[in-house]
Amino acid sequence: MAKKKEDEKKKHVAVVTKKSLQFLEEYINNPAPTGYEWEGQKLWLNYLKPYIDEHFIDNYGTAVGVINPKAAYKVVIEAHADEISWYVNYITSDGLIYVIRNGGSDHQIAPSKRVNIHTDKGMVKAVFGWPAIHTRHGEKEQAPELKNIFLDCGCTSKEEVEKLGIHVGCVITYEDEFMVLNDRYYVGRALDNRVGGFMIAEVARLLKENKKKLPFGLYIVNSVQEEIGLRGAEMIAQRIKPNVAIVTDVTHDTTTPMINKNIQGDLSAGKGPVVSYAPAVQTNLNKLLIKTAEKNEIPFQRQASSRSTGTDTDAFAYSNGGVPSALISLPLRYMHTTVEMVHKEDVDNVISLIYQSLLNIKDGQDFREFK
């Protein structure tokens, strides 16, 4: 009986193509730290341009592709482009560098990581140093903290560091790159949330390749500065003034060790996109997503997000007098590390859910519960 149920299970159909996977790898490997997203945005727009009618970029670098720009009713699909990073904060007289966060960078993963320091003269290589195990004595070892992690770029004086073009305020990114693990997971740094930008670009590709005509204007938005407070989304929401917003971001796979499901919920990579319940999530728009998933046999999971989603959904929802907004999340392991991991089938299914949901939104649709 169990085998029959397995056989009856809908076979997964891949959405991501070989060509689009090549773009994803290039896009993930390109550094685009918060506040310095320009190069990544150029890559993203170049990939998106064949599938849109026009595009624009705001003063801080949020990039927007538009389909049907003259339509009065506007629907946004959105992700954010920035990756967490570090800033040079203090250079010692003997050439070591102390840092502060740019976004929610995890100090505990820093020791022994290789980094790139971005300067006007180009990239400078460095490493996060850490005392050898042989030299660490005492009953309680000192853990990595923001106050004690430091960079070594091979210099022996502050003057030598500065000659390389390094100064206070230079931004720092990890150099770890994209890979596919066991033909099942995409792994890399900044999948939070450049994989979101990739997924909404793939939605635009599907619309073009399948010759779908939408009855509204579609704004494909790759926002900047989410990691420091949803700032890019706040700015672009005021400019676009959308009628509807569907946001995609990552959420935690809670099946790995040291995560409390009582607090974080029960979510797993490989079991489908996650729909959220939160005050910012508009109820009827959320129901449209769920009905779409059920109708198209797209597996999905549910998450309760309490006061806020902590994503750009909140920025869109509370803009312009209130915009019906919803969140489709991608389960991710090891968030804010250099080995963030998402399931290939989940990526396909998020793309499919956003695509099919757009086909179910009507021109001028009113999502209010009553009038």
mmCIF file of C-alpha atoms in Angstrom:
data_model
loop_
_atom_site.group_PDB
_atom_site.id
_atom_site.type_symbol
_atom_site.label_atom_id
_atom_site.label_comp_id
_atom_site.label_asym_id
_atom_site.label_seq_id
_atom_site.Cartn_x
_atom_site.Cartn_y
_atom_site.Cartn_z
ATOM 1 C CA MET A 1 0.000 0.000 0.000
ATOM 2 C CA ALA A 2 2.851 2.370 0.903
ATOM 3 C CA LYS A 3 4.474 1.752 -2.489
ATOM 4 C CA LYS A 4 1.230 2.581 -4.284
ATOM 5 C CA LYS A 5 0.992 5.906 -2.402
ATOM 6 C CA GLU A 6 4.574 6.696 -3.347
ATOM 7 C CA ASP A 7 3.881 5.878 -6.993
ATOM 8 C CA GLU A 8 0.809 8.116 -6.956
ATOM 9 C CA LYS A 9 2.812 11.064 -5.635
ATOM 10 C CA LYS A 10 3.115 13.795 -8.229
ATOM 11 C CA LYS A 11 6.496 13.634 -9.932
ATOM 12 C CA HIS A 12 8.557 16.770 -9.454
ATOM 13 C CA VAL A 13 9.166 18.767 -12.613
ATOM 14 C CA ALA A 14 12.319 20.878 -12.581
ATOM 15 C CA VAL A 15 11.910 24.572 -13.334
ATOM 16 C CA VAL A 16 15.502 25.762 -13.087
ATOM 17 C CA THR A 17 17.331 25.177 -16.381
ATOM 18 C CA LYS A 18 21.016 24.583 -16.990
ATOM 19 C CA LYS A 19 21.358 28.148 -18.268
ATOM 20 C CA SER A 20 19.554 29.674 -15.290
ATOM 21 C CA LEU A 21 21.653 27.588 -12.884
ATOM 22 C CA GLN A 22 24.791 29.065 -14.460
ATOM 23 C CA PHE A 23 23.404 32.517 -13.730
ATOM 24 C CA LEU A 24 22.572 31.547 -10.142
ATOM 25 C CA GLU A 25 26.159 30.406 -9.557
ATOM 26 C CA GLU A 26 27.604 33.621 -10.999
ATOM 27 C CA TYR A 27 25.122 35.731 -9.053
ATOM 28 C CA ILE A 28 25.799 34.021 -5.705
ATOM 29 C CA ASN A 29 29.569 34.196 -6.144
ATOM 30 C CA ASN A 30 29.503 37.934 -6.839
ATOM 31 C CA PRO A 31 29.820 39.961 -3.601
ATOM 32 C CA ALA A 32 27.018 42.478 -2.983
ATOM 33 C CA PRO A 33 27.220 43.611 0.651
ATOM 34 C CA THR A 34 24.576 45.827 2.201
ATOM 35 C CA GLY A 35 25.026 49.343 0.846
ATOM 36 C CA TYR A 36 27.268 48.138 -1.993
ATOM 37 C CA GLU A 37 24.915 46.003 -4.085
ATOM 38 C CA TRP A 38 25.591 47.624 -7.468
ATOM 39 C CA GLU A 39 27.626 44.891 -9.206
ATOM 40 C CA GLY A 40 25.155 42.196 -8.196
ATOM 41 C CA GLN A 41 22.256 44.343 -9.371
ATOM 42 C CA LYS A 42 23.915 44.763 -12.780
ATOM 43 C CA LEU A 43 24.223 40.979 -13.115
ATOM 44 C CA TRP A 44 20.610 40.495 -12.080
ATOM 45 C CA LEU A 45 19.231 43.095 -14.475
ATOM 46 C CA ASN A 46 21.239 41.723 -17.385
ATOM 47 C CA TYR A 47 19.657 38.325 -16.781
ATOM 48 C CA LEU A 48 16.178 39.806 -16.368
ATOM 49 C CA LYS A 49 16.119 42.230 -19.323
ATOM 50 C CA PRO A 50 14.976 39.743 -22.027
ATOM 51 C CA TYR A 51 11.819 39.039 -20.005
ATOM 52 C CA ILE A 52 10.637 42.582 -19.156
ATOM 53 C CA ASP A 53 9.442 45.731 -20.923
ATOM 54 C CA GLU A 54 11.490 48.279 -18.996
ATOM 55 C CA HIS A 55 13.465 48.762 -15.815
ATOM 56 C CA PHE A 56 14.619 51.420 -13.385
ATOM 57 C CA ILE A 57 17.013 51.763 -10.452
ATOM 58 C CA ASP A 58 16.587 54.020 -7.444
ATOM 59 C CA ASN A 59 19.235 56.171 -5.753
ATOM 60 C CA TYR A 60 20.382 53.426 -3.396
ATOM 61 C CA GLY A 61 20.471 50.624 -5.963
ATOM 62 C CA THR A 62 17.153 48.796 -5.733
ATOM 63 C CA ALA A 63 16.531 47.393 -9.217
ATOM 64 C CA VAL A 64 13.060 46.968 -10.715
ATOM 65 C CA GLY A 65 11.990 45.200 -13.890
ATOM 66 C CA VAL A 66 8.524 46.054 -15.193
ATOM 67 C CA ILE A 67 6.037 44.158 -17.366
ATOM 68 C CA ASN A 68 3.045 46.204 -18.609
ATOM 69 C CA PRO A 69 4.348 49.518 -17.218
ATOM 70 C CA LYS A 70 1.274 51.512 -18.325
ATOM 71 C CA ALA A 71 -1.193 49.406 -16.327
ATOM 72 C CA ALA A 72 -2.902 51.201 -13.443
ATOM 73 C CA TYR A 73 -3.105 48.142 -11.142
ATOM 74 C CA LYS A 74 0.377 47.209 -9.880
ATOM 75 C CA VAL A 75 1.560 43.899 -8.461
ATOM 76 C CA VAL A 76 5.028 43.527 -6.925
ATOM 77 C CA ILE A 77 7.030 40.334 -6.560
ATOM 78 C CA GLU A 78 10.050 41.076 -4.412
ATOM 79 C CA ALA A 79 13.264 39.739 -2.906
ATOM 80 C CA HIS A 80 16.334 41.440 -1.447
ATOM 81 C CA ALA A 81 19.790 41.592 -2.948
ATOM 82 C CA ASP A 82 22.176 42.420 -0.105
ATOM 83 C CA GLU A 83 24.449 40.093 1.807
ATOM 84 C CA ILE A 84 25.680 40.435 5.365
ATOM 85 C CA SER A 85 29.264 41.616 5.700
ATOM 86 C CA TRP A 86 31.726 43.476 7.925
ATOM 87 C CA TYR A 87 33.262 46.956 8.071
ATOM 88 C CA VAL A 88 36.844 47.841 8.914
ATOM 89 C CA ASN A 89 36.508 49.584 12.282
ATOM 90 C CA TYR A 90 40.032 49.940 13.690
ATOM 91 C CA ILE A 91 43.551 49.304 12.390
ATOM 92 C CA THR A 92 46.172 48.570 15.048
ATOM 93 C CA SER A 93 49.728 49.895 14.989
ATOM 94 C CA ASP A 94 50.984 46.400 14.147
ATOM 95 C CA GLY A 95 48.678 46.005 11.139
ATOM 96 C CA LEU A 96 45.775 43.964 12.473
ATOM 97 C CA ILE A 97 42.180 44.963 11.727
ATOM 98 C CA TYR A 98 39.155 44.934 14.018
ATOM 99 C CA VAL A 99 35.662 44.942 12.540
ATOM 100 C CA ILE A 100 32.013 45.823 13.127
ATOM 101 C CA ARG A 101 28.951 44.243 11.554
ATOM 102 C CA ASN A 102 27.184 45.349 8.396
ATOM 103 C CA GLY A 103 23.968 43.381 8.934
ATOM 104 C CA GLY A 104 23.630 40.301 11.112
ATOM 105 C CA SER A 105 27.092 38.806 10.564
ATOM 106 C CA ASP A 106 27.843 35.885 12.871
ATOM 107 C CA HIS A 107 31.036 36.426 14.897
ATOM 108 C CA GLN A 108 31.184 32.757 15.889
ATOM 109 C CA ILE A 109 31.882 31.536 12.341
ATOM 110 C CA ALA A 110 34.546 34.150 11.614
ATOM 111 C CA PRO A 111 37.808 32.603 12.949
ATOM 112 C CA SER A 112 39.919 31.043 10.160
ATOM 113 C CA LYS A 113 37.631 32.341 7.375
ATOM 114 C CA ARG A 114 39.153 33.941 4.280
ATOM 115 C CA VAL A 115 37.777 37.325 3.257
ATOM 116 C CA ASN A 116 37.978 40.041 0.637
ATOM 117 C CA ILE A 117 38.422 43.633 1.752
ATOM 118 C CA HIS A 118 36.845 45.971 -0.813
ATOM 119 C CA THR A 119 39.019 49.031 -1.526
ATOM 120 C CA ASP A 120 39.254 51.670 -4.239
ATOM 121 C CA LYS A 121 42.422 49.892 -5.382
ATOM 122 C CA GLY A 122 40.637 46.547 -5.702
ATOM 123 C CA MET A 123 40.161 43.503 -3.494
ATOM 124 C CA VAL A 124 42.653 42.821 -0.721
ATOM 125 C CA LYS A 125 42.840 39.302 0.667
ATOM 126 C CA ALA A 126 42.810 38.720 4.415
ATOM 127 C CA VAL A 127 41.940 36.088 7.009
ATOM 128 C CA PHE A 128 40.195 36.116 10.344
ATOM 129 C CA GLY A 129 42.995 34.993 12.657
ATOM 130 C CA TRP A 130 42.559 33.023 15.871
ATOM 131 C CA PRO A 131 45.001 31.826 18.564
ATOM 132 C CA ALA A 132 46.222 28.253 18.090
ATOM 133 C CA ILE A 133 44.676 25.585 20.313
ATOM 134 C CA HIS A 134 48.094 25.006 21.917
ATOM 135 C CA THR A 135 48.130 28.546 23.295
ATOM 136 C CA ARG A 136 44.638 28.597 24.793
ATOM 137 C CA HIS A 137 44.830 27.682 28.482
ATOM 138 C CA GLY A 138 42.487 27.822 31.432
ATOM 139 C CA GLU A 139 39.357 26.061 32.547
ATOM 140 C CA LYS A 140 37.118 28.099 30.259
ATOM 141 C CA GLU A 141 38.209 28.937 26.728
ATOM 142 C CA GLN A 142 37.453 32.381 25.371
ATOM 143 C CA ALA A 143 34.817 32.194 22.620
ATOM 144 C CA PRO A 144 34.837 34.329 19.484
ATOM 145 C CA GLU A 145 33.172 37.672 20.170
ATOM 146 C CA LEU A 146 32.816 40.887 18.228
ATOM 147 C CA LYS A 147 35.447 42.475 20.502
ATOM 148 C CA ASN A 148 38.135 39.828 19.888
ATOM 149 C CA ILE A 149 37.854 38.673 16.259
ATOM 150 C CA PHE A 150 40.357 40.356 13.967
ATOM 151 C CA LEU A 151 41.675 40.330 10.402
ATOM 152 C CA ASP A 152 45.243 39.703 9.297
ATOM 153 C CA CYS A 153 46.122 40.854 5.767
ATOM 154 C CA GLY A 154 49.814 40.027 6.061
ATOM 155 C CA CYS A 155 50.951 43.502 7.099
ATOM 156 C CA THR A 156 53.072 44.464 10.088
ATOM 157 C CA SER A 157 52.100 48.122 10.501
ATOM 158 C CA LYS A 158 49.127 50.441 10.130
ATOM 159 C CA GLU A 159 50.961 52.342 7.404
ATOM 160 C CA GLU A 160 51.449 49.155 5.380
ATOM 161 C CA VAL A 161 47.732 48.353 5.683
ATOM 162 C CA GLU A 162 46.785 51.818 4.509
ATOM 163 C CA LYS A 163 49.121 51.599 1.489
ATOM 164 C CA LEU A 164 46.975 48.682 0.294
ATOM 165 C CA GLY A 165 44.014 51.068 0.159
ATOM 166 C CA ILE A 166 42.414 49.805 3.372
ATOM 167 C CA HIS A 167 40.799 52.397 5.623
ATOM 168 C CA VAL A 168 38.105 52.552 8.293
ATOM 169 C CA GLY A 169 34.782 51.965 6.519
ATOM 170 C CA CYS A 170 36.025 49.494 3.904
ATOM 171 C CA VAL A 171 33.528 46.670 3.561
ATOM 172 C CA ILE A 172 34.535 43.017 3.946
ATOM 173 C CA THR A 173 32.946 39.878 2.466
ATOM 174 C CA TYR A 174 33.686 36.178 2.743
ATOM 175 C CA GLU A 175 35.083 34.508 -0.364
ATOM 176 C CA ASP A 176 33.235 31.158 -0.095
ATOM 177 C CA GLU A 177 31.507 30.164 -3.344
ATOM 178 C CA PHE A 178 28.480 28.300 -4.695
ATOM 179 C CA MET A 179 28.235 24.522 -5.016
ATOM 180 C CA VAL A 180 25.623 21.812 -5.504
ATOM 181 C CA LEU A 181 25.653 19.227 -2.723
ATOM 182 C CA ASN A 182 24.632 15.618 -3.437
ATOM 183 C CA ASP A 183 22.642 16.817 -6.479
ATOM 184 C CA ARG A 184 20.019 17.917 -3.950
ATOM 185 C CA TYR A 185 21.015 21.192 -2.303
ATOM 186 C CA TYR A 186 22.322 24.538 -3.487
ATOM 187 C CA VAL A 187 24.979 25.743 -1.050
ATOM 188 C CA GLY A 188 26.691 29.103 -0.742
ATOM 189 C CA ARG A 189 26.950 32.385 1.079
ATOM 190 C CA ALA A 190 24.197 34.996 0.613
ATOM 191 C CA LEU A 191 21.523 32.566 -0.532
ATOM 192 C CA ASP A 192 19.727 34.821 1.965
ATOM 193 C CA ASN A 193 18.428 36.314 -0.163
ATOM 194 C CA ARG A 194 19.990 36.432 -3.603
ATOM 195 C CA VAL A 195 18.303 33.105 -4.263
ATOM 196 C CA GLY A 196 15.083 35.126 -3.871
ATOM 197 C CA GLY A 197 16.197 37.529 -6.594
ATOM 198 C CA PHE A 198 16.968 34.527 -8.753
ATOM 199 C CA MET A 199 13.523 33.016 -8.149
ATOM 200 C CA ILE A 200 11.576 36.151 -9.067
ATOM 201 C CA ALA A 201 13.701 36.518 -12.212
ATOM 202 C CA GLU A 202 12.766 32.941 -13.087
ATOM 203 C CA VAL A 203 9.094 33.849 -12.684
ATOM 204 C CA ALA A 204 9.585 36.583 -15.292
ATOM 205 C CA ARG A 205 11.305 34.067 -17.557
ATOM 206 C CA LEU A 206 8.400 31.619 -17.297
ATOM 207 C CA LEU A 207 5.866 34.344 -18.076
ATOM 208 C CA LYS A 208 7.795 35.293 -21.213
ATOM 209 C CA GLU A 209 8.525 31.768 -22.411
ATOM 210 C CA ASN A 210 4.941 30.638 -21.815
ATOM 211 C CA LYS A 211 3.603 33.800 -23.515
ATOM 212 C CA LYS A 212 1.408 34.731 -20.577
ATOM 213 C CA LYS A 213 -0.277 38.139 -20.722
ATOM 214 C CA LEU A 214 -0.995 39.624 -17.323
ATOM 215 C CA PRO A 215 -3.948 42.021 -16.874
ATOM 216 C CA PHE A 216 -1.910 44.245 -14.542
ATOM 217 C CA GLY A 217 1.534 45.793 -14.255
ATOM 218 C CA LEU A 218 4.104 43.441 -12.755
ATOM 219 C CA TYR A 219 7.056 44.939 -10.884
ATOM 220 C CA ILE A 220 9.915 42.504 -10.273
ATOM 221 C CA VAL A 221 11.783 44.152 -7.397
ATOM 222 C CA ASN A 222 15.241 43.316 -6.060
ATOM 223 C CA SER A 223 15.590 45.544 -3.004
ATOM 224 C CA VAL A 224 18.749 46.673 -1.245
ATOM 225 C CA GLN A 225 19.510 47.039 2.466
ATOM 226 C CA GLU A 226 17.082 44.490 3.886
ATOM 227 C CA GLU A 227 19.679 43.129 6.280
ATOM 228 C CA ILE A 228 19.861 46.388 8.227
ATOM 229 C CA GLY A 229 16.134 47.049 8.579
ATOM 230 C CA LEU A 230 14.112 46.572 5.358
ATOM 231 C CA ARG A 231 15.317 49.968 4.146
ATOM 232 C CA GLY A 232 15.377 49.346 0.404
ATOM 233 C CA ALA A 233 11.836 47.975 0.450
ATOM 234 C CA GLU A 234 10.640 50.988 2.424
ATOM 235 C CA MET A 235 12.026 53.331 -0.220
ATOM 236 C CA ILE A 236 10.830 51.480 -3.305
ATOM 237 C CA ALA A 237 7.334 50.845 -1.917
ATOM 238 C CA GLN A 238 6.838 54.602 -1.725
ATOM 239 C CA ARG A 239 7.977 55.015 -5.327
ATOM 240 C CA ILE A 240 5.988 52.179 -6.943
ATOM 241 C CA LYS A 241 2.860 52.503 -4.766
ATOM 242 C CA PRO A 242 1.756 48.929 -5.518
ATOM 243 C CA ASN A 243 -1.724 47.484 -5.067
ATOM 244 C CA VAL A 244 -0.425 44.018 -4.104
ATOM 245 C CA ALA A 245 2.970 42.668 -2.988
ATOM 246 C CA ILE A 246 4.202 39.065 -2.874
ATOM 247 C CA VAL A 247 7.554 38.856 -1.114
ATOM 248 C CA THR A 248 9.941 35.925 -1.072
ATOM 249 C CA ASP A 249 12.711 35.426 1.479
ATOM 250 C CA VAL A 250 14.280 32.538 3.368
ATOM 251 C CA THR A 251 13.205 30.989 6.648
ATOM 252 C CA HIS A 252 14.826 28.454 8.963
ATOM 253 C CA ASP A 253 14.910 24.726 8.306
ATOM 254 C CA THR A 254 14.369 23.629 11.905
ATOM 255 C CA THR A 255 15.336 19.968 11.511
ATOM 256 C CA THR A 256 19.061 20.411 12.181
ATOM 257 C CA PRO A 257 20.619 20.143 15.683
ATOM 258 C CA MET A 258 20.289 22.797 18.400
ATOM 259 C CA ILE A 259 17.067 24.361 17.078
ATOM 260 C CA ASN A 260 13.993 24.311 19.325
ATOM 261 C CA LYS A 261 10.865 23.509 17.290
ATOM 262 C CA ASN A 262 8.688 24.667 20.185
ATOM 263 C CA ILE A 263 9.960 28.166 19.415
ATOM 264 C CA GLN A 264 10.954 28.045 15.743
ATOM 265 C CA GLY A 265 8.233 25.735 14.413
ATOM 266 C CA ASP A 266 8.582 22.554 12.353
ATOM 267 C CA LEU A 267 9.926 23.361 8.879
ATOM 268 C CA SER A 268 12.074 21.264 6.606
ATOM 269 C CA ALA A 269 14.047 21.826 3.427
ATOM 270 C CA GLY A 270 12.613 19.631 0.689
ATOM 271 C CA LYS A 271 9.000 19.803 1.867
ATOM 272 C CA GLY A 272 8.021 22.872 -0.119
ATOM 273 C CA PRO A 273 7.575 26.647 0.126
ATOM 274 C CA VAL A 274 6.442 28.153 3.432
ATOM 275 C CA VAL A 275 3.409 30.440 3.744
ATOM 276 C CA SER A 276 3.370 32.729 6.760
ATOM 277 C CA TYR A 277 0.731 33.862 9.202
ATOM 278 C CA ALA A 278 1.376 37.297 10.694
ATOM 279 C CA PRO A 279 -0.467 40.600 11.062
ATOM 280 C CA ALA A 280 1.366 41.995 8.030
ATOM 281 C CA VAL A 281 0.226 39.079 5.861
ATOM 282 C CA GLN A 282 -3.118 39.970 4.286
ATOM 283 C CA THR A 283 -5.533 37.104 4.915
ATOM 284 C CA ASN A 284 -7.258 36.871 1.550
ATOM 285 C CA LEU A 285 -4.043 37.208 -0.429
ATOM 286 C CA ASN A 286 -2.588 34.425 1.701
ATOM 287 C CA LYS A 287 -5.650 32.276 0.957
ATOM 288 C CA LEU A 288 -5.066 32.856 -2.755
ATOM 289 C CA LEU A 289 -1.513 31.508 -2.391
ATOM 290 C CA ILE A 290 -2.723 28.435 -0.495
ATOM 291 C CA LYS A 291 -5.536 27.674 -2.958
ATOM 292 C CA THR A 292 -3.074 28.061 -5.813
ATOM 293 C CA ALA A 293 -0.663 25.616 -4.183
ATOM 294 C CA GLU A 294 -3.414 23.091 -3.575
ATOM 295 C CA LYS A 295 -4.855 23.393 -7.085
ATOM 296 C CA ASN A 296 -1.449 22.930 -8.712
ATOM 297 C CA GLU A 297 -0.300 20.222 -6.272
ATOM 298 C CA ILE A 298 2.612 22.331 -5.069
ATOM 299 C CA PRO A 299 3.718 21.087 -1.632
ATOM 300 C CA PHE A 300 3.812 23.797 1.019
ATOM 301 C CA GLN A 301 4.385 24.334 4.733
ATOM 302 C CA ARG A 302 3.011 26.856 7.225
ATOM 303 C CA GLN A 303 4.736 29.201 9.643
ATOM 304 C CA ALA A 304 3.429 31.529 12.340
ATOM 305 C CA SER A 305 5.442 34.746 12.567
ATOM 306 C CA SER A 306 3.868 36.547 15.536
ATOM 307 C CA ARG A 307 4.214 40.352 15.586
ATOM 308 C CA SER A 308 6.189 40.706 12.349
ATOM 309 C CA THR A 309 7.685 38.558 9.612
ATOM 310 C CA GLY A 310 11.083 40.248 9.874
ATOM 311 C CA THR A 311 11.117 40.469 6.071
ATOM 312 C CA ASP A 312 10.380 43.084 3.420
ATOM 313 C CA THR A 313 6.749 41.952 3.643
ATOM 314 C CA ASP A 314 6.377 44.259 6.639
ATOM 315 C CA ALA A 315 7.754 47.244 4.719
ATOM 316 C CA PHE A 316 5.328 46.790 1.825
ATOM 317 C CA ALA A 317 2.317 45.925 3.999
ATOM 318 C CA TYR A 318 2.534 49.091 6.061
ATOM 319 C CA SER A 319 3.329 51.471 3.200
ATOM 320 C CA ASN A 320 1.009 53.744 1.238
ATOM 321 C CA GLY A 321 -1.936 53.391 3.593
ATOM 322 C CA GLY A 322 -1.675 49.589 3.612
ATOM 323 C CA VAL A 323 -0.807 47.243 0.728
ATOM 324 C CA PRO A 324 -2.156 43.652 0.679
ATOM 325 C CA SER A 325 1.053 41.665 1.107
ATOM 326 C CA ALA A 326 2.041 38.046 1.594
ATOM 327 C CA LEU A 327 5.227 36.079 2.129
ATOM 328 C CA ILE A 328 6.452 32.905 0.431
ATOM 329 C CA SER A 329 9.551 31.642 2.221
ATOM 330 C CA LEU A 330 12.243 29.196 1.185
ATOM 331 C CA PRO A 331 13.458 26.815 3.942
ATOM 332 C CA LEU A 332 17.181 27.302 4.485
ATOM 333 C CA ARG A 333 19.776 25.615 6.671
ATOM 334 C CA TYR A 334 22.601 27.471 8.449
ATOM 335 C CA MET A 335 21.367 31.050 7.913
ATOM 336 C CA HIS A 336 23.966 33.839 8.024
ATOM 337 C CA THR A 337 26.854 31.426 7.533
ATOM 338 C CA THR A 338 28.928 30.819 4.404
ATOM 339 C CA VAL A 339 27.284 27.427 3.839
ATOM 340 C CA GLU A 340 23.629 28.396 3.603
ATOM 341 C CA MET A 341 21.745 25.486 2.057
ATOM 342 C CA VAL A 342 18.425 25.209 0.193
ATOM 343 C CA HIS A 343 16.734 22.266 -1.502
ATOM 344 C CA LYS A 344 16.605 22.326 -5.307
ATOM 345 C CA GLU A 345 12.969 21.209 -5.392
ATOM 346 C CA ASP A 346 11.933 23.940 -2.965
ATOM 347 C CA VAL A 347 13.478 26.533 -5.281
ATOM 348 C CA ASP A 348 11.493 25.115 -8.214
ATOM 349 C CA ASN A 349 8.313 25.081 -6.140
ATOM 350 C CA VAL A 350 8.663 28.661 -4.885
ATOM 351 C CA ILE A 351 9.082 29.798 -8.496
ATOM 352 C CA SER A 352 6.030 27.767 -9.532
ATOM 353 C CA LEU A 353 3.897 29.048 -6.650
ATOM 354 C CA ILE A 354 4.642 32.711 -7.388
ATOM 355 C CA TYR A 355 4.099 32.152 -11.127
ATOM 356 C CA GLN A 356 0.774 30.342 -10.697
ATOM 357 C CA SER A 357 -0.403 32.858 -8.083
ATOM 358 C CA LEU A 358 0.152 35.741 -10.504
ATOM 359 C CA LEU A 359 -2.046 33.957 -13.032
ATOM 360 C CA ASN A 360 -4.832 33.914 -10.414
ATOM 361 C CA ILE A 361 -4.750 37.629 -9.562
ATOM 362 C CA LYS A 362 -7.339 39.718 -11.391
ATOM 363 C CA ASP A 363 -6.976 43.288 -12.592
ATOM 364 C CA GLY A 364 -8.221 45.594 -9.850
ATOM 365 C CA GLN A 365 -8.752 42.735 -7.403
ATOM 366 C CA ASP A 366 -9.990 43.883 -3.996
ATOM 367 C CA PHE A 367 -8.644 41.764 -1.151
ATOM 368 C CA ARG A 368 -10.684 43.343 1.652
ATOM 369 C CA GLU A 369 -12.676 41.002 3.856
ATOM 370 C CA PHE A 370 -15.759 43.186 3.622
ATOM 371 C CA LYS A 371 -16.729 46.548 2.125
#
